[in-house]
PDB file of C-alpha atoms in Angstrom:
ATOM      1  CA  MET G   1      17.129 -17.353  -7.602  1.00  0.00           C
ATOM      2  CA  ALA G   2      17.888 -19.358  -4.539  1.00  0.00           C
ATOM      3  CA  ALA G   3      20.222 -16.852  -3.000  1.00  0.00           C
ATOM      4  CA  ARG G   4      19.206 -14.699  -0.156  1.00  0.00           C
ATOM      5  CA  PRO G   5      18.930 -11.055  -1.199  1.00  0.00           C
ATOM      6  CA  PRO G   6      22.139  -9.178  -0.487  1.00  0.00           C
ATOM      7  CA  ARG G   7      21.919  -6.945   2.523  1.00  0.00           C
ATOM      8  CA  PRO G   8      22.348  -3.284   1.820  1.00  0.00           C
ATOM      9  CA  LEU G   9      24.322  -1.100   4.270  1.00  0.00           C
ATOM     10  CA  LYS G  10      22.309  -0.766   7.468  1.00  0.00           C
ATOM     11  CA  THR G  11      22.026   3.030   7.470  1.00  0.00           C
ATOM     12  CA  GLN G  12      19.618   5.380   5.827  1.00  0.00           C
ATOM     13  CA  LYS G  13      20.599   8.681   4.331  1.00  0.00           C
ATOM     14  CA  THR G  14      17.503  10.492   5.535  1.00  0.00           C
ATOM     15  CA  LYS G  15      15.088  10.336   8.431  1.00  0.00           C
ATOM     16  CA  PRO G  16      11.977   8.276   7.737  1.00  0.00           C
ATOM     17  CA  VAL G  17       8.897  10.300   6.830  1.00  0.00           C
ATOM     18  CA  VAL G  18       5.458   9.039   7.548  1.00  0.00           C
ATOM     19  CA  ARG G  19       2.652   9.882   5.188  1.00  0.00           C
ATOM     20  CA  PHE G  20      -1.028   9.053   5.554  1.00  0.00           C
ATOM     21  CA  ARG G  21      -3.117   9.049   2.429  1.00  0.00           C
ATOM     22  CA  MET G  22      -6.837   8.587   2.377  1.00  0.00           C
ATOM     23  CA  ARG G  23      -8.777   7.610  -0.613  1.00  0.00           C
ATOM     24  CA  ILE G  24     -12.568   7.333  -0.983  1.00  0.00           C
ATOM     25  CA  THR G  25     -13.402   5.041  -3.853  1.00  0.00           C
ATOM     26  CA  ALA G  26     -16.802   4.505  -5.399  1.00  0.00           C
ATOM     27  CA  GLY G  27     -16.610   1.479  -7.687  1.00  0.00           C
ATOM     28  CA  GLU G  28     -13.524   1.877  -9.953  1.00  0.00           C
ATOM     29  CA  THR G  29     -13.180   5.611  -9.464  1.00  0.00           C
ATOM     30  CA  VAL G  30     -11.235   7.327  -6.712  1.00  0.00           C
ATOM     31  CA  ALA G  31     -13.834   9.902  -5.703  1.00  0.00           C
ATOM     32  CA  ILE G  32     -11.533  11.700  -3.332  1.00  0.00           C
ATOM     33  CA  GLY G  33      -7.771  11.223  -2.967  1.00  0.00           C
ATOM     34  CA  PRO G  34      -4.536  13.126  -2.398  1.00  0.00           C
ATOM     35  CA  GLY G  35      -4.189  14.201  -6.019  1.00  0.00           C
ATOM     36  CA  LYS G  36      -7.561  15.835  -6.167  1.00  0.00           C
ATOM     37  CA  ILE G  37      -7.226  17.561  -2.868  1.00  0.00           C
ATOM     38  CA  ARG G  38      -3.822  18.963  -3.830  1.00  0.00           C
ATOM     39  CA  LEU G  39      -5.306  20.241  -7.110  1.00  0.00           C
ATOM     40  CA  LEU G  40      -8.220  21.882  -5.219  1.00  0.00           C
ATOM     41  CA  GLU G  41      -5.758  23.638  -2.948  1.00  0.00           C
ATOM     42  CA  ALA G  42      -3.841  24.885  -5.979  1.00  0.00           C
ATOM     43  CA  ILE G  43      -6.990  26.140  -7.628  1.00  0.00           C
ATOM     44  CA  GLU G  44      -7.852  28.005  -4.506  1.00  0.00           C
ATOM     45  CA  GLU G  45      -4.403  29.629  -4.455  1.00  0.00           C
ATOM     46  CA  THR G  46      -4.255  30.531  -8.121  1.00  0.00           C
ATOM     47  CA  GLY G  47      -7.922  31.067  -9.113  1.00  0.00           C
ATOM     48  CA  SER G  48      -7.220  29.327 -12.388  1.00  0.00           C
ATOM     49  CA  LEU G  49      -7.241  25.733 -13.539  1.00  0.00           C
ATOM     50  CA  THR G  50      -4.303  26.360 -15.927  1.00  0.00           C
ATOM     51  CA  ALA G  51      -2.158  28.040 -13.257  1.00  0.00           C
ATOM     52  CA  ALA G  52      -3.145  25.454 -10.642  1.00  0.00           C
ATOM     53  CA  ALA G  53      -2.135  22.542 -12.917  1.00  0.00           C
ATOM     54  CA  LYS G  54       1.098  24.228 -13.769  1.00  0.00           C
ATOM     55  CA  SER G  55       1.969  24.944 -10.099  1.00  0.00           C
ATOM     56  CA  ILE G  56       1.725  21.238  -9.217  1.00  0.00           C
ATOM     57  CA  ASP G  57       3.346  20.014 -12.339  1.00  0.00           C
ATOM     58  CA  MET G  58       0.124  18.445 -13.787  1.00  0.00           C
ATOM     59  CA  SER G  59      -1.062  18.632 -17.324  1.00  0.00           C
ATOM     60  CA  TYR G  60      -4.102  20.877 -17.980  1.00  0.00           C
ATOM     61  CA  ARG G  61      -5.861  17.899 -19.457  1.00  0.00           C
ATOM     62  CA  ARG G  62      -5.280  15.735 -16.344  1.00  0.00           C
ATOM     63  CA  ALA G  63      -6.423  18.554 -14.054  1.00  0.00           C
ATOM     64  CA  TRP G  64      -9.595  18.998 -16.099  1.00  0.00           C
ATOM     65  CA  VAL G  65     -10.352  15.315 -15.841  1.00  0.00           C
ATOM     66  CA  LEU G  66      -9.780  15.250 -12.099  1.00  0.00           C
ATOM     67  CA  VAL G  67     -12.011  18.285 -11.533  1.00  0.00           C
ATOM     68  CA  ASN G  68     -14.696  16.734 -13.747  1.00  0.00           C
ATOM     69  CA  GLU G  69     -14.542  13.451 -11.781  1.00  0.00           C
ATOM     70  CA  LEU G  70     -14.522  15.242  -8.463  1.00  0.00           C
ATOM     71  CA  ASN G  71     -17.535  17.449  -9.317  1.00  0.00           C
ATOM     72  CA  GLY G  72     -19.309  14.379 -10.606  1.00  0.00           C
ATOM     73  CA  SER G  73     -18.783  12.558  -7.260  1.00  0.00           C
ATOM     74  CA  LEU G  74     -20.270  15.417  -5.187  1.00  0.00           C
ATOM     75  CA  LYS G  75     -23.778  16.582  -4.592  1.00  0.00           C
ATOM     76  CA  ARG G  76     -22.636  20.105  -5.345  1.00  0.00           C
ATOM     77  CA  PRO G  77     -19.513  21.027  -7.274  1.00  0.00           C
ATOM     78  CA  ALA G  78     -16.191  21.741  -5.536  1.00  0.00           C
ATOM     79  CA  VAL G  79     -14.938  23.883  -8.457  1.00  0.00           C
ATOM     80  CA  GLU G  80     -16.852  26.281 -10.732  1.00  0.00           C
ATOM     81  CA  SER G  81     -15.504  27.873 -13.852  1.00  0.00           C
ATOM     82  CA  ALA G  82     -16.489  31.306 -14.872  1.00  0.00           C
ATOM     83  CA  LYS G  83     -17.364  31.701 -18.592  1.00  0.00           C
ATOM     84  CA  GLY G  84     -15.493  33.872 -21.089  1.00  0.00           C
ATOM     85  CA  GLY G  85     -11.964  35.040 -21.047  1.00  0.00           C
ATOM     86  CA  GLU G  86      -8.837  32.946 -20.841  1.00  0.00           C
ATOM     87  CA  HIS G  87      -9.763  29.313 -20.243  1.00  0.00           C
ATOM     88  CA  GLY G  88     -13.243  30.351 -19.161  1.00  0.00           C
ATOM     89  CA  GLY G  89     -12.264  33.270 -16.986  1.00  0.00           C
ATOM     90  CA  GLY G  90     -10.694  31.367 -14.176  1.00  0.00           C
ATOM     91  CA  SER G  91     -11.900  28.689 -11.750  1.00  0.00           C
ATOM     92  CA  GLN G  92     -13.190  29.121  -8.228  1.00  0.00           C
ATOM     93  CA  VAL G  93     -13.212  26.631  -5.353  1.00  0.00           C
ATOM     94  CA  THR G  94     -16.736  26.656  -3.864  1.00  0.00           C
ATOM     95  CA  ALA G  95     -17.743  26.533  -0.195  1.00  0.00           C
ATOM     96  CA  VAL G  96     -18.182  22.754  -0.689  1.00  0.00           C
ATOM     97  CA  GLY G  97     -14.693  22.502  -2.149  1.00  0.00           C
ATOM     98  CA  ARG G  98     -13.304  24.284   0.915  1.00  0.00           C
ATOM     99  CA  GLN G  99     -15.094  21.979   3.257  1.00  0.00           C
ATOM    100  CA  LEU G 100     -13.656  19.039   1.405  1.00  0.00           C
ATOM    101  CA  ILE G 101     -10.144  20.344   1.714  1.00  0.00           C
ATOM    102  CA  GLU G 102     -10.631  21.008   5.415  1.00  0.00           C
ATOM    103  CA  HIS G 103     -12.187  17.620   6.204  1.00  0.00           C
ATOM    104  CA  TYR G 104      -9.473  15.817   4.263  1.00  0.00           C
ATOM    105  CA  ARG G 105      -6.532  17.601   5.960  1.00  0.00           C
ATOM    106  CA  THR G 106      -8.130  17.206   9.340  1.00  0.00           C
ATOM    107  CA  ILE G 107      -8.470  13.539   8.768  1.00  0.00           C
ATOM    108  CA  GLU G 108      -4.807  13.180   7.762  1.00  0.00           C
ATOM    109  CA  ALA G 109      -3.709  15.118  10.811  1.00  0.00           C
ATOM    110  CA  THR G 110      -6.009  13.215  13.216  1.00  0.00           C
ATOM    111  CA  ALA G 111      -4.758   9.932  11.833  1.00  0.00           C
ATOM    112  CA  GLU G 112      -1.181  10.835  12.485  1.00  0.00           C
ATOM    113  CA  VAL G 113      -1.896  12.041  16.019  1.00  0.00           C
ATOM    114  CA  SER G 114      -4.005   9.098  17.029  1.00  0.00           C
ATOM    115  CA  CYS G 115      -1.476   6.596  15.678  1.00  0.00           C
ATOM    116  CA  LYS G 116       1.575   8.285  17.112  1.00  0.00           C
ATOM    117  CA  ALA G 117       2.595   5.567  19.554  1.00  0.00           C
ATOM    118  CA  GLU G 118       2.041   2.761  17.039  1.00  0.00           C
ATOM    119  CA  ILE G 119       4.007   4.702  14.382  1.00  0.00           C
ATOM    120  CA  GLN G 120       6.874   5.199  16.806  1.00  0.00           C
ATOM    121  CA  ALA G 121       6.934   1.442  17.637  1.00  0.00           C
ATOM    122  CA  LEU G 122       6.997   0.715  13.909  1.00  0.00           C
ATOM    123  CA  THR G 123       9.711   3.309  13.200  1.00  0.00           C
ATOM    124  CA  ARG G 124      11.915   1.703  15.886  1.00  0.00           C
ATOM    125  CA  LEU G 125      12.110  -1.392  13.719  1.00  0.00           C
ATOM    126  CA  LEU G 126      13.731   0.663  10.954  1.00  0.00           C
ATOM    127  CA  VAL G 127      17.372   1.298  10.459  1.00  0.00           C
ATOM    128  CA  GLU G 128      18.562   4.425  12.146  1.00  0.00           C
ATOM    129  CA  PRO G 129      19.277   7.344   9.785  1.00  0.00           C
ATOM    130  CA  ALA G 130      22.992   8.048   9.395  1.00  0.00           C
ATOM    131  CA  VAL G 131      23.641  11.435  10.893  1.00  0.00           C
TER     132      VAL G 131
ATOM    133  CA  MET B   1     -10.919  24.338 -23.476  1.00  0.00           C
ATOM    134  CA  ALA B   2     -13.196  27.089 -22.066  1.00  0.00           C
ATOM    135  CA  ALA B   3     -16.177  24.821 -21.619  1.00  0.00           C
ATOM    136  CA  ARG B   4     -17.312  23.758 -18.206  1.00  0.00           C
ATOM    137  CA  PRO B   5     -16.889  20.005 -17.692  1.00  0.00           C
ATOM    138  CA  PRO B   6     -20.026  18.089 -18.414  1.00  0.00           C
ATOM    139  CA  ARG B   7     -21.829  16.938 -15.322  1.00  0.00           C
ATOM    140  CA  PRO B   8     -22.182  13.233 -15.022  1.00  0.00           C
ATOM    141  CA  LEU B   9     -25.333  11.669 -13.595  1.00  0.00           C
ATOM    142  CA  LYS B  10     -25.520  12.468  -9.881  1.00  0.00           C
ATOM    143  CA  THR B  11     -25.707   8.845  -8.690  1.00  0.00           C
ATOM    144  CA  GLN B  12     -23.005   6.317  -7.886  1.00  0.00           C
ATOM    145  CA  LYS B  13     -23.299   2.650  -8.622  1.00  0.00           C
ATOM    146  CA  THR B  14     -21.685   1.565  -5.379  1.00  0.00           C
ATOM    147  CA  LYS B  15     -21.275   2.755  -1.826  1.00  0.00           C
ATOM    148  CA  PRO B  16     -18.135   4.806  -1.203  1.00  0.00           C
ATOM    149  CA  VAL B  17     -15.318   2.893   0.336  1.00  0.00           C
ATOM    150  CA  VAL B  18     -12.750   4.583   2.570  1.00  0.00           C
ATOM    151  CA  ARG B  19      -9.153   3.323   2.481  1.00  0.00           C
ATOM    152  CA  PHE B  20      -6.294   4.539   4.628  1.00  0.00           C
ATOM    153  CA  ARG B  21      -2.802   3.879   3.407  1.00  0.00           C
ATOM    154  CA  MET B  22       0.344   4.721   5.261  1.00  0.00           C
ATOM    155  CA  ARG B  23       3.730   4.892   3.749  1.00  0.00           C
ATOM    156  CA  ILE B  24       7.020   5.410   5.526  1.00  0.00           C
ATOM    157  CA  THR B  25       9.516   6.783   3.139  1.00  0.00           C
ATOM    158  CA  ALA B  26      13.291   7.205   3.632  1.00  0.00           C
ATOM    159  CA  GLY B  27      14.710   9.373   0.871  1.00  0.00           C
ATOM    160  CA  GLU B  28      13.455   8.095  -2.458  1.00  0.00           C
ATOM    161  CA  THR B  29      12.465   4.665  -1.176  1.00  0.00           C
ATOM    162  CA  VAL B  30       9.166   3.627   0.331  1.00  0.00           C
ATOM    163  CA  ALA B  31      10.511   1.694   3.283  1.00  0.00           C
ATOM    164  CA  ILE B  32       7.101   0.467   4.380  1.00  0.00           C
ATOM    165  CA  GLY B  33       3.838   0.688   2.472  1.00  0.00           C
ATOM    166  CA  PRO B  34       0.734  -1.213   1.627  1.00  0.00           C
ATOM    167  CA  GLY B  35       2.381  -3.333  -1.085  1.00  0.00           C
ATOM    168  CA  LYS B  36       5.120  -4.699   1.201  1.00  0.00           C
ATOM    169  CA  ILE B  37       2.711  -5.430   3.978  1.00  0.00           C
ATOM    170  CA  ARG B  38       0.415  -7.324   1.711  1.00  0.00           C
ATOM    171  CA  LEU B  39       3.358  -9.266   0.416  1.00  0.00           C
ATOM    172  CA  LEU B  40       4.562 -10.112   3.962  1.00  0.00           C
ATOM    173  CA  GLU B  41       1.084 -11.407   4.835  1.00  0.00           C
ATOM    174  CA  ALA B  42       1.065 -13.549   1.745  1.00  0.00           C
ATOM    175  CA  ILE B  43       4.513 -14.971   2.606  1.00  0.00           C
ATOM    176  CA  GLU B  44       3.220 -15.723   6.047  1.00  0.00           C
ATOM    177  CA  GLU B  45       0.286 -17.572   4.627  1.00  0.00           C
ATOM    178  CA  THR B  46       2.148 -19.532   1.937  1.00  0.00           C
ATOM    179  CA  GLY B  47       5.628 -19.951   3.408  1.00  0.00           C
ATOM    180  CA  SER B  48       7.096 -19.352   0.008  1.00  0.00           C
ATOM    181  CA  LEU B  49       8.061 -16.206  -1.932  1.00  0.00           C
ATOM    182  CA  THR B  50       6.934 -17.804  -5.206  1.00  0.00           C
ATOM    183  CA  ALA B  51       3.560 -18.825  -3.893  1.00  0.00           C
ATOM    184  CA  ALA B  52       3.108 -15.491  -2.106  1.00  0.00           C
ATOM    185  CA  ALA B  53       3.901 -13.478  -5.265  1.00  0.00           C
ATOM    186  CA  LYS B  54       1.491 -15.639  -7.234  1.00  0.00           C
ATOM    187  CA  SER B  55      -1.316 -15.317  -4.673  1.00  0.00           C
ATOM    188  CA  ILE B  56      -1.317 -11.568  -4.914  1.00  0.00           C
ATOM    189  CA  ASP B  57      -0.760 -11.356  -8.637  1.00  0.00           C
ATOM    190  CA  MET B  58       2.804 -10.014  -8.312  1.00  0.00           C
ATOM    191  CA  SER B  59       5.845 -11.107 -10.343  1.00  0.00           C
ATOM    192  CA  TYR B  60       8.429 -13.122  -8.492  1.00  0.00           C
ATOM    193  CA  ARG B  61      10.992 -10.557  -9.489  1.00  0.00           C
ATOM    194  CA  ARG B  62       8.971  -7.723  -8.042  1.00  0.00           C
ATOM    195  CA  ALA B  63       8.366  -9.626  -4.840  1.00  0.00           C
ATOM    196  CA  TRP B  64      12.072 -10.329  -4.537  1.00  0.00           C
ATOM    197  CA  VAL B  65      12.935  -6.651  -4.922  1.00  0.00           C
ATOM    198  CA  LEU B  66      10.316  -5.619  -2.309  1.00  0.00           C
ATOM    199  CA  VAL B  67      11.583  -8.109   0.218  1.00  0.00           C
ATOM    200  CA  ASN B  68      15.100  -6.968  -0.467  1.00  0.00           C
ATOM    201  CA  GLU B  69      14.161  -3.343   0.045  1.00  0.00           C
ATOM    202  CA  LEU B  70      12.176  -4.108   3.100  1.00  0.00           C
ATOM    203  CA  ASN B  71      14.876  -6.126   4.784  1.00  0.00           C
ATOM    204  CA  GLY B  72      17.396  -3.387   3.976  1.00  0.00           C
ATOM    205  CA  SER B  73      15.233  -0.821   5.661  1.00  0.00           C
ATOM    206  CA  LEU B  74      14.978  -2.772   8.926  1.00  0.00           C
ATOM    207  CA  LYS B  75      17.444  -3.360  11.685  1.00  0.00           C
ATOM    208  CA  ARG B  76      16.640  -7.062  11.532  1.00  0.00           C
ATOM    209  CA  PRO B  77      15.019  -8.793   8.485  1.00  0.00           C
ATOM    210  CA  ALA B  78      11.284  -9.302   8.204  1.00  0.00           C
ATOM    211  CA  VAL B  79      11.724 -12.319   5.785  1.00  0.00           C
ATOM    212  CA  GLU B  80      14.294 -15.078   5.950  1.00  0.00           C
ATOM    213  CA  SER B  81      14.823 -17.519   3.149  1.00  0.00           C
ATOM    214  CA  ALA B  82      16.014 -21.104   3.807  1.00  0.00           C
ATOM    215  CA  LYS B  83      18.792 -22.362   1.550  1.00  0.00           C
ATOM    216  CA  GLY B  84      18.462 -25.241  -0.897  1.00  0.00           C
ATOM    217  CA  GLY B  85      15.401 -26.762  -2.534  1.00  0.00           C
ATOM    218  CA  GLU B  86      12.845 -24.925  -4.679  1.00  0.00           C
ATOM    219  CA  HIS B  87      13.669 -21.254  -4.743  1.00  0.00           C
ATOM    220  CA  GLY B  88      15.785 -21.578  -1.628  1.00  0.00           C
ATOM    221  CA  GLY B  89      13.516 -23.928   0.364  1.00  0.00           C
ATOM    222  CA  GLY B  90      10.781 -21.402   1.242  1.00  0.00           C
ATOM    223  CA  SER B  91      10.591 -18.150   2.973  1.00  0.00           C
ATOM    224  CA  GLN B  92       9.626 -17.349   6.563  1.00  0.00           C
ATOM    225  CA  VAL B  93       8.292 -14.232   8.064  1.00  0.00           C
ATOM    226  CA  THR B  94      10.319 -13.498  11.203  1.00  0.00           C
ATOM    227  CA  ALA B  95       9.147 -12.152  14.537  1.00  0.00           C
ATOM    228  CA  VAL B  96      10.060  -8.682  13.387  1.00  0.00           C
ATOM    229  CA  GLY B  97       8.032  -9.212  10.209  1.00  0.00           C
ATOM    230  CA  ARG B  98       5.047 -10.190  12.291  1.00  0.00           C
ATOM    231  CA  GLN B  99       5.404  -7.116  14.509  1.00  0.00           C
ATOM    232  CA  LEU B 100       5.577  -5.013  11.339  1.00  0.00           C
ATOM    233  CA  ILE B 101       2.292  -6.460  10.029  1.00  0.00           C
ATOM    234  CA  GLU B 102       0.585  -6.029  13.320  1.00  0.00           C
ATOM    235  CA  HIS B 103       1.664  -2.394  13.834  1.00  0.00           C
ATOM    236  CA  TYR B 104       0.754  -1.536  10.280  1.00  0.00           C
ATOM    237  CA  ARG B 105      -2.713  -3.020  10.441  1.00  0.00           C
ATOM    238  CA  THR B 106      -3.299  -1.498  13.879  1.00  0.00           C
ATOM    239  CA  ILE B 107      -2.406   1.875  12.557  1.00  0.00           C
ATOM    240  CA  GLU B 108      -4.853   1.635   9.609  1.00  0.00           C
ATOM    241  CA  ALA B 109      -7.617   0.494  11.867  1.00  0.00           C
ATOM    242  CA  THR B 110      -6.899   3.185  14.518  1.00  0.00           C
ATOM    243  CA  ALA B 111      -6.857   5.869  11.829  1.00  0.00           C
ATOM    244  CA  GLU B 112     -10.239   4.820  10.575  1.00  0.00           C
ATOM    245  CA  VAL B 113     -11.788   4.751  14.077  1.00  0.00           C
ATOM    246  CA  SER B 114     -10.341   8.042  15.156  1.00  0.00           C
ATOM    247  CA  CYS B 115     -11.424   9.898  12.042  1.00  0.00           C
ATOM    248  CA  LYS B 116     -14.919   8.340  11.851  1.00  0.00           C
ATOM    249  CA  ALA B 117     -16.906  11.575  12.437  1.00  0.00           C
ATOM    250  CA  GLU B 118     -14.749  13.554   9.947  1.00  0.00           C
ATOM    251  CA  ILE B 119     -15.016  10.801   7.377  1.00  0.00           C
ATOM    252  CA  GLN B 120     -18.834  10.753   7.817  1.00  0.00           C
ATOM    253  CA  ALA B 121     -18.920  14.556   7.309  1.00  0.00           C
ATOM    254  CA  LEU B 122     -16.838  14.219   4.227  1.00  0.00           C
ATOM    255  CA  THR B 123     -18.884  11.312   2.845  1.00  0.00           C
ATOM    256  CA  ARG B 124     -22.071  13.337   3.245  1.00  0.00           C
ATOM    257  CA  LEU B 125     -20.722  15.709   0.553  1.00  0.00           C
ATOM    258  CA  LEU B 126     -20.682  12.857  -1.929  1.00  0.00           C
ATOM    259  CA  VAL B 127     -23.461  11.795  -4.225  1.00  0.00           C
ATOM    260  CA  GLU B 128     -25.681   9.143  -2.631  1.00  0.00           C
ATOM    261  CA  PRO B 129     -25.224   5.655  -4.093  1.00  0.00           C
ATOM    262  CA  ALA B 130     -28.051   4.540  -6.261  1.00  0.00           C
ATOM    263  CA  VAL B 131     -29.703   1.609  -4.460  1.00  0.00           C
TER     264      VAL B 131
END
């Protein structure tokens, strides 16, 4: 255990990718985070919780729990399910849900732009990608 | 499965907390992320990988792997271990390691400040905390 960790080769196979993720937690629960936003976007695209879950490789059960948590964290729901038909006749992202997606994606983009110089400084400490 | 999710009570126990997390990935590996930065800070405080791991409730093995990955992602190491003595005579955060911590924490703080208005708009969609 006393040995210094072995040094890997000092090249990377791929260019470093920077990802910002924002989470808003309330107590133990993540009220809003990347998983819920991605699911919302998928529901908006597909109009169905089943199809949305499938498209992002998430179980229907998990998607249902996330939508339930999300709606419970909001004053007004982000997703509404129609009654009747296959799995309740589809699910719709509400105006509130669309606001949520837009704010979230704007925040991520703004964070990246405003931190550009610092991110570059940090990235310069990293091993250069092997081209 | 067709039922609409039950609506929880529309109050939160605690005030929402916003957390930004940045990850820089290179291929499959997270080169830099919140876990590694927290570990670096703990090593700087304690001067020992064993004590650092313990202080943030991480296994020594996991801490060792993270330090190894981190050093391997950087042109020059963020952590250096002295030879001899208990677990190699302690570990030191290098000047590069300190730069890394500072850039990372500056980026988080800058992101929060620059996104303040959008975050407030988003937070207004959430259920008010019960006071």
